[in-house]
PDB file of C-alpha atoms in Angstrom:
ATOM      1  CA  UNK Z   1      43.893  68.813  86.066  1.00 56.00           C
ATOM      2  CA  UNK Z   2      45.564  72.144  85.480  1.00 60.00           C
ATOM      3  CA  UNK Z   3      43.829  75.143  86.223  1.00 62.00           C
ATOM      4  CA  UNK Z   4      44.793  78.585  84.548  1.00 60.00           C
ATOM      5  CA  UNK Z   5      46.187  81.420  87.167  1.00 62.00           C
ATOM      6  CA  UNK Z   6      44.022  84.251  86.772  1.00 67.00           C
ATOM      7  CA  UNK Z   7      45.900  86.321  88.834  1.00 69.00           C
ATOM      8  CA  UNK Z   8      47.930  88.929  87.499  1.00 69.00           C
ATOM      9  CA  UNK Z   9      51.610  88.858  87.605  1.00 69.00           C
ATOM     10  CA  UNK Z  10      53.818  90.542  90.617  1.00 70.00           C
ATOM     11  CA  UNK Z  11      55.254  93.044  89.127  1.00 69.00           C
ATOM     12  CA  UNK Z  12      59.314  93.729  90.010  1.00 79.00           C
ATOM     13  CA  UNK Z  13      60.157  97.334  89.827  1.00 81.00           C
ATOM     14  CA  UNK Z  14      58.650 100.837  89.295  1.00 82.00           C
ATOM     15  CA  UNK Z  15      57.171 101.942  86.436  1.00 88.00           C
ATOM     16  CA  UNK Z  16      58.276 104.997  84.224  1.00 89.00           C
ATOM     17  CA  UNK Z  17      55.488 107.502  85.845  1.00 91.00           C
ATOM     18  CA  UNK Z  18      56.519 106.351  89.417  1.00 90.00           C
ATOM     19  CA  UNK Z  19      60.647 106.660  89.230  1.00 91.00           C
ATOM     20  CA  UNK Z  20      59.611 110.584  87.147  1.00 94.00           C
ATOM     21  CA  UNK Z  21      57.305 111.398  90.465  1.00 94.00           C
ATOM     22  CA  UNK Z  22      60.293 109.954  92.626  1.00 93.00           C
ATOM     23  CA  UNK Z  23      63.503 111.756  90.969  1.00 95.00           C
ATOM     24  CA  UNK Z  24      61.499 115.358  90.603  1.00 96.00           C
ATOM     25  CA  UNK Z  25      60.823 115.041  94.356  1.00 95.00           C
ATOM     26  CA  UNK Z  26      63.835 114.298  95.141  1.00 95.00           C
ATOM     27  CA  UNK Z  27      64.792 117.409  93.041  1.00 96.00           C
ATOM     28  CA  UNK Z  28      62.767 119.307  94.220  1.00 96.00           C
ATOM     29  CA  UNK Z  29      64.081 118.251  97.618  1.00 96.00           C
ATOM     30  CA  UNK Z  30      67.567 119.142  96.766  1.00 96.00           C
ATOM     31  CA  UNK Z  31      67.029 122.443  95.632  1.00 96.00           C
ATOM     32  CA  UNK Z  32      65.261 123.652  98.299  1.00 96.00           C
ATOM     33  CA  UNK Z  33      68.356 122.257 100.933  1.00 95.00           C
ATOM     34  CA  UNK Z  34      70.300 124.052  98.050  1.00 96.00           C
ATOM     35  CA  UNK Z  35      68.480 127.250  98.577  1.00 96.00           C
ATOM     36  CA  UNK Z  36      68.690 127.678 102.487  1.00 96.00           C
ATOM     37  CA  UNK Z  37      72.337 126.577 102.524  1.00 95.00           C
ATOM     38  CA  UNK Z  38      72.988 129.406  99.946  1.00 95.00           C
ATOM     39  CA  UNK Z  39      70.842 131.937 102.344  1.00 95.00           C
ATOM     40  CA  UNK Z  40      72.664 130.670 105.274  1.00 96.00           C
ATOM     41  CA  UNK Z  41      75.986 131.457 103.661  1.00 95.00           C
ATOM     42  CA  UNK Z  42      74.675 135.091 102.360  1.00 93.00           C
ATOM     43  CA  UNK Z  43      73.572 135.856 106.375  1.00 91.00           C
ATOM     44  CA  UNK Z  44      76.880 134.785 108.051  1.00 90.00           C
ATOM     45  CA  UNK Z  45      78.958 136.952 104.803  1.00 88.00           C
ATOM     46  CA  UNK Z  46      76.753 140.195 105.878  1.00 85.00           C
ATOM     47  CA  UNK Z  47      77.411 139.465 109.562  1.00 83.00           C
ATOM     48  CA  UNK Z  48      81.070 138.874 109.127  1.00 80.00           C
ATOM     49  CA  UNK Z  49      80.749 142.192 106.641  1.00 80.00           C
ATOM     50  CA  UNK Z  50      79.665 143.912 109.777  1.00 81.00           C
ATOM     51  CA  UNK Z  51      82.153 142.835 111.826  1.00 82.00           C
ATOM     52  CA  UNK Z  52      84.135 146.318 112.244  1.00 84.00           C
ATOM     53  CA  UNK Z  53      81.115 147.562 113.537  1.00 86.00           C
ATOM     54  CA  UNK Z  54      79.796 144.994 115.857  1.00 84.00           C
ATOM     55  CA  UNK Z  55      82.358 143.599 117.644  1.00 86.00           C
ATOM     56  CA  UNK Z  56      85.796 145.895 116.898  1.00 88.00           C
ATOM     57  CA  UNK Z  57      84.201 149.716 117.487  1.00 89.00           C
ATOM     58  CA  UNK Z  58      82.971 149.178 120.660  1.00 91.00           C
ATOM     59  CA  UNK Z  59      86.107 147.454 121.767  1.00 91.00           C
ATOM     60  CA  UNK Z  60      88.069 150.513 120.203  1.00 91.00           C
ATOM     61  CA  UNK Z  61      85.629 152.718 121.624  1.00 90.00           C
ATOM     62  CA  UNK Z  62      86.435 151.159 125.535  1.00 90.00           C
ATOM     63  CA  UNK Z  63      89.682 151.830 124.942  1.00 89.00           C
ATOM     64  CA  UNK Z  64      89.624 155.291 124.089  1.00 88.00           C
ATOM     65  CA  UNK Z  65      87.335 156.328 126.562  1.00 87.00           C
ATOM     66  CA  UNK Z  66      89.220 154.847 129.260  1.00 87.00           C
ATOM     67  CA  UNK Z  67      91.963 156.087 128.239  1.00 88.00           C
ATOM     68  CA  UNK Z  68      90.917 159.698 127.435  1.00 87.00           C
ATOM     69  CA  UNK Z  69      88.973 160.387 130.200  1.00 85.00           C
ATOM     70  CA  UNK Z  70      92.537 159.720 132.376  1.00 87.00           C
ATOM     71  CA  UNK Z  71      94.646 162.122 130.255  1.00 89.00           C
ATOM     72  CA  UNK Z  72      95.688 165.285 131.717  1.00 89.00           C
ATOM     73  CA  UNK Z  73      96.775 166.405 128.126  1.00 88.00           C
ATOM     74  CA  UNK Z  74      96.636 165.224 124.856  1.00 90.00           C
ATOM     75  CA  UNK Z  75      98.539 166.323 121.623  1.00 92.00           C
ATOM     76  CA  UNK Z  76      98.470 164.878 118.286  1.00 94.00           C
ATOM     77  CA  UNK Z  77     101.174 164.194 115.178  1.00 94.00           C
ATOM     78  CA  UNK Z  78     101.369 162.934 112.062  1.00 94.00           C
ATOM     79  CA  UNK Z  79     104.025 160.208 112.871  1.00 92.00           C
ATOM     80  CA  UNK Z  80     105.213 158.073 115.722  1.00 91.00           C
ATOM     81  CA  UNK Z  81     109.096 159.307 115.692  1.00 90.00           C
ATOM     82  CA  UNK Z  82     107.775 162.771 116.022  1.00 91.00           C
ATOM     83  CA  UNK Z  83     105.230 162.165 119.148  1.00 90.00           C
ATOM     84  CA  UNK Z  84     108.412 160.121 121.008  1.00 89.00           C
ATOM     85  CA  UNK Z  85     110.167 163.583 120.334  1.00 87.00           C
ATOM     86  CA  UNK Z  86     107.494 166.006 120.998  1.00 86.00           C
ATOM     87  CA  UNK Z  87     108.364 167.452 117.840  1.00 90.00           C
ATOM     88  CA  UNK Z  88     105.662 168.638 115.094  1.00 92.00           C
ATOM     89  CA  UNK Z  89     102.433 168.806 117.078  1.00 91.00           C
ATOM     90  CA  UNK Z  90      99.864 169.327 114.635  1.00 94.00           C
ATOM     91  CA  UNK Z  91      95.863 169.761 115.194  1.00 90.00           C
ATOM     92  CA  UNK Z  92      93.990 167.605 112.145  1.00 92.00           C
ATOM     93  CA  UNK Z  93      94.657 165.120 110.004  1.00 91.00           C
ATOM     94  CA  UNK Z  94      97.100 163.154 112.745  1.00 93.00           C
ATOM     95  CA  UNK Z  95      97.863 159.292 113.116  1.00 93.00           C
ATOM     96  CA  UNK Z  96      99.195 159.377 116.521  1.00 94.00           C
ATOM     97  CA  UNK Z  97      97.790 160.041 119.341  1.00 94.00           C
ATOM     98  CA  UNK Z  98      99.923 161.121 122.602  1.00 93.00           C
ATOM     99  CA  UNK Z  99      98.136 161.724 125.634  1.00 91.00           C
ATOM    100  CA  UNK Z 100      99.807 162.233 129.162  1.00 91.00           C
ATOM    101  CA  UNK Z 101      98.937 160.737 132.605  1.00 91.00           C
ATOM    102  CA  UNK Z 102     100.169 162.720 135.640  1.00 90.00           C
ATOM    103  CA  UNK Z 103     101.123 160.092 138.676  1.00 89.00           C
ATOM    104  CA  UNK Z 104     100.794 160.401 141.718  1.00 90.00           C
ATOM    105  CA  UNK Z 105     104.518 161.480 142.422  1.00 90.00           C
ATOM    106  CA  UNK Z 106     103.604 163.943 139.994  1.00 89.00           C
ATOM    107  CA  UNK Z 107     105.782 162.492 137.231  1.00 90.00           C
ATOM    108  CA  UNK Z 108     104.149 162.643 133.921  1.00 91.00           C
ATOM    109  CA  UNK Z 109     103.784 159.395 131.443  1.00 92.00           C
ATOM    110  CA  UNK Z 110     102.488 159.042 128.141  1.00 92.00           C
ATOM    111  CA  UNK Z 111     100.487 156.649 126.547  1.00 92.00           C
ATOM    112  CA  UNK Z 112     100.854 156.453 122.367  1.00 93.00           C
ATOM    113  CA  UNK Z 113      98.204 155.392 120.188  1.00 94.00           C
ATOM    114  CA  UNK Z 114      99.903 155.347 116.618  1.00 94.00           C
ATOM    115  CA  UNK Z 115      97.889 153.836 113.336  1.00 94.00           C
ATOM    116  CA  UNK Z 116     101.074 152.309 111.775  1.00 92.00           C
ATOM    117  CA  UNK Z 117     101.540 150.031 108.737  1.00 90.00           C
ATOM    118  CA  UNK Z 118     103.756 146.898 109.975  1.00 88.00           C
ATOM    119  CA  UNK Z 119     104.877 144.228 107.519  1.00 88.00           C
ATOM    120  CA  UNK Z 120     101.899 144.821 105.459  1.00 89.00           C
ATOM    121  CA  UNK Z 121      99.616 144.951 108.474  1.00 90.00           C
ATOM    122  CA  UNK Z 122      97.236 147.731 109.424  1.00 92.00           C
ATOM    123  CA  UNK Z 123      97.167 148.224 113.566  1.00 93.00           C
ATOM    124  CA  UNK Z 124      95.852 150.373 116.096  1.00 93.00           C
ATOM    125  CA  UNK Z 125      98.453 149.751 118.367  1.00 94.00           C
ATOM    126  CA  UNK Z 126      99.207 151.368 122.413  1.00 94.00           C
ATOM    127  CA  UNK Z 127     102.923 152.318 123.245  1.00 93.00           C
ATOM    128  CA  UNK Z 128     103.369 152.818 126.946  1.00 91.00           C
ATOM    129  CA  UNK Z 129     106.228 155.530 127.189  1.00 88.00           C
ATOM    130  CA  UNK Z 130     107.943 156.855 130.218  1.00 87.00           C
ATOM    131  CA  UNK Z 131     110.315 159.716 129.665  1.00 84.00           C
ATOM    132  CA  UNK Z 132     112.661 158.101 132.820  1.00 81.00           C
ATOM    133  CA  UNK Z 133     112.876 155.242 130.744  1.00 83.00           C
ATOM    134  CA  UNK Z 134     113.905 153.891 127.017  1.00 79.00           C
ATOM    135  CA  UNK Z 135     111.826 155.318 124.467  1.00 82.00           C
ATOM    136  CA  UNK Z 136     109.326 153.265 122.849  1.00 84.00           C
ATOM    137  CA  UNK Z 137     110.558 151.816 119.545  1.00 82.00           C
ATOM    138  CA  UNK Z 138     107.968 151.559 116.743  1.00 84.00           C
ATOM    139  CA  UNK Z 139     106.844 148.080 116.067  1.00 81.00           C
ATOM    140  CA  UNK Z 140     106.608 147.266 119.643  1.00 83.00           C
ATOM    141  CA  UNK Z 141     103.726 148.279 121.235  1.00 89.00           C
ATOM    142  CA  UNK Z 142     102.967 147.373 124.196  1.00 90.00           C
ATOM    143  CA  UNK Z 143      99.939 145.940 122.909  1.00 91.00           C
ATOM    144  CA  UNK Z 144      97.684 146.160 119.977  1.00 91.00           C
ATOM    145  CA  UNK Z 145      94.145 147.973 119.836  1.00 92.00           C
ATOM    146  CA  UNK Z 146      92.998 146.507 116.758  1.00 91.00           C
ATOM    147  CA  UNK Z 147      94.266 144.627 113.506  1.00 91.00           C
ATOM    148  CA  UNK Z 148      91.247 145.289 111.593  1.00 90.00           C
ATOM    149  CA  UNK Z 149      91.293 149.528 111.342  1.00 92.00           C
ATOM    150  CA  UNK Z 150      92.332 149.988 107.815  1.00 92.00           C
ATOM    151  CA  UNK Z 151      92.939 154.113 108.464  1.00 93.00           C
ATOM    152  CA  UNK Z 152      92.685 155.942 111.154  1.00 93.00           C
ATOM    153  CA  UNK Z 153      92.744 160.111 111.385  1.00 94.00           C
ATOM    154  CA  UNK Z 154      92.958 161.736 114.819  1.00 94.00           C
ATOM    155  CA  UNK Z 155      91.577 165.676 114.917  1.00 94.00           C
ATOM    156  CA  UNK Z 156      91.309 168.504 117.389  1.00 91.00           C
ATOM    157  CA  UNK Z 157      87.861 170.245 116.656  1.00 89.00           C
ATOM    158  CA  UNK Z 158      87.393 172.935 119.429  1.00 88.00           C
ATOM    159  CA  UNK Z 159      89.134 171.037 122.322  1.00 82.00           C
ATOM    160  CA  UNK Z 160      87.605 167.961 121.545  1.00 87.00           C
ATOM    161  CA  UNK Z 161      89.469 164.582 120.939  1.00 89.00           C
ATOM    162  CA  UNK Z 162      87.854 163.667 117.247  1.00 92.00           C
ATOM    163  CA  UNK Z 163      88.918 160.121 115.798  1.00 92.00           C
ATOM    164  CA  UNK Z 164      87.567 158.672 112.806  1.00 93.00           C
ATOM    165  CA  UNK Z 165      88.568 154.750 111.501  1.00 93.00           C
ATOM    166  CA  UNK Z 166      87.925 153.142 109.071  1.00 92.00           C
ATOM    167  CA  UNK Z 167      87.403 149.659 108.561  1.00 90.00           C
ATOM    168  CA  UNK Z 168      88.128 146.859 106.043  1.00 89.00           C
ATOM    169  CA  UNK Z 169      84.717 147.401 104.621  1.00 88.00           C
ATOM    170  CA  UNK Z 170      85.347 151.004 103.776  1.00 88.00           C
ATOM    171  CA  UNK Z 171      82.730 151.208 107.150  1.00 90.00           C
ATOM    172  CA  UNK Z 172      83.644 154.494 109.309  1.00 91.00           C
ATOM    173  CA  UNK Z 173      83.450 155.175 113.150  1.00 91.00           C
ATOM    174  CA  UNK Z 174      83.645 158.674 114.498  1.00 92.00           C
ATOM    175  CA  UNK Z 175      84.668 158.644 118.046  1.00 90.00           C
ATOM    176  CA  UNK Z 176      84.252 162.448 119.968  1.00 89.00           C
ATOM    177  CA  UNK Z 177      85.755 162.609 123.344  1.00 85.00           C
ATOM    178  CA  UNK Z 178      86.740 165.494 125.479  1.00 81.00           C
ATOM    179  CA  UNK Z 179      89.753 165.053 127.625  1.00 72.00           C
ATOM    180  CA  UNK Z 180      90.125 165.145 131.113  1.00 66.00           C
ATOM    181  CA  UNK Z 181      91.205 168.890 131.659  1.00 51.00           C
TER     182      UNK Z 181
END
């Protein structure tokens, strides 16, 4: 004798209600992982933004302090082929730097810092320059400060060293430092 199955069916998918609930999660899911990737991109663009400031200025800063605080003398001009000739000395609005180091034989070096323009390139760059020796040739520092200065204008205000850069965020740095005198 046959008996009628009064069980219901198994059923062999989702229905329509189940695969909406599904897809909006996953959605919803996606959206949100699309939300802190784009926040995580927007924080490391403002960090990197800040990078002049951060990282490069105190660097810079180092430098010129070390450097400054050495110097017996320091005289500014408004190109590197006049600082290698002592030529044209000016007191504001300067690129170069030249500041002088008496030895211990009590011969007299200079060191150069020159904001120069090279194959496109903005650089801070040092020139080591001994008057018994070749003059320094533009180009060919003997090493680099910084790539990332995108001006750089060295003043005299009242005996005071007074350097202000500029980076490639239009960010500026004002560096004050009074010479060993």
């Amino acid at each position: 004798m046959k008996t009628a199955n009064s069980s219901p069916p198994v059923r062999k998918g989702f229905t329509l209600v189940e695969m909406t609930v599904v897809i909006m999660f996953g959605l919803a899911l996606a959206s949100a992982g699309m939300m802190l990737l784009n926040q995580q991109v927007n924080t490391v663009r403002i960090y990197n933004e800040q990078d002049f400031i951060l990282k490069e200025a105190p660097r810079i800063n180092n430098t010129l302090t070390s450097l400054l605080s050495r110097a017996d003398a320091i005289r500014l001009h408004e190109n590197f082929t006049d600082a290698v000739q002592d030529q044209n000395p000016v007191i504001a609005d300067a690129n170069v730097l030249v500041a002088a180091f008496r030895e211990v034989d009590n011969s007299v070096t200079f060191g150069i810092i020159s904001f120069e323009t090279i194959a496109g390139e903005d650089l801070l760059n040092y020139y080591f320059f001994d008057p018994t020796q070749t003059a320094p040739v533009q180009g060919t520092p003997s090493w680099t400060i910084s790539r990332v200065v995108d001006d750089a204008n060295f003043n005299l205000v009242q005996g005071l060293f007074q350097g202000t850069l500029t980076g490639p965020n239009a960010e500026q740095i004002t560096y004050t430092i009074s010479p060993n005198q």
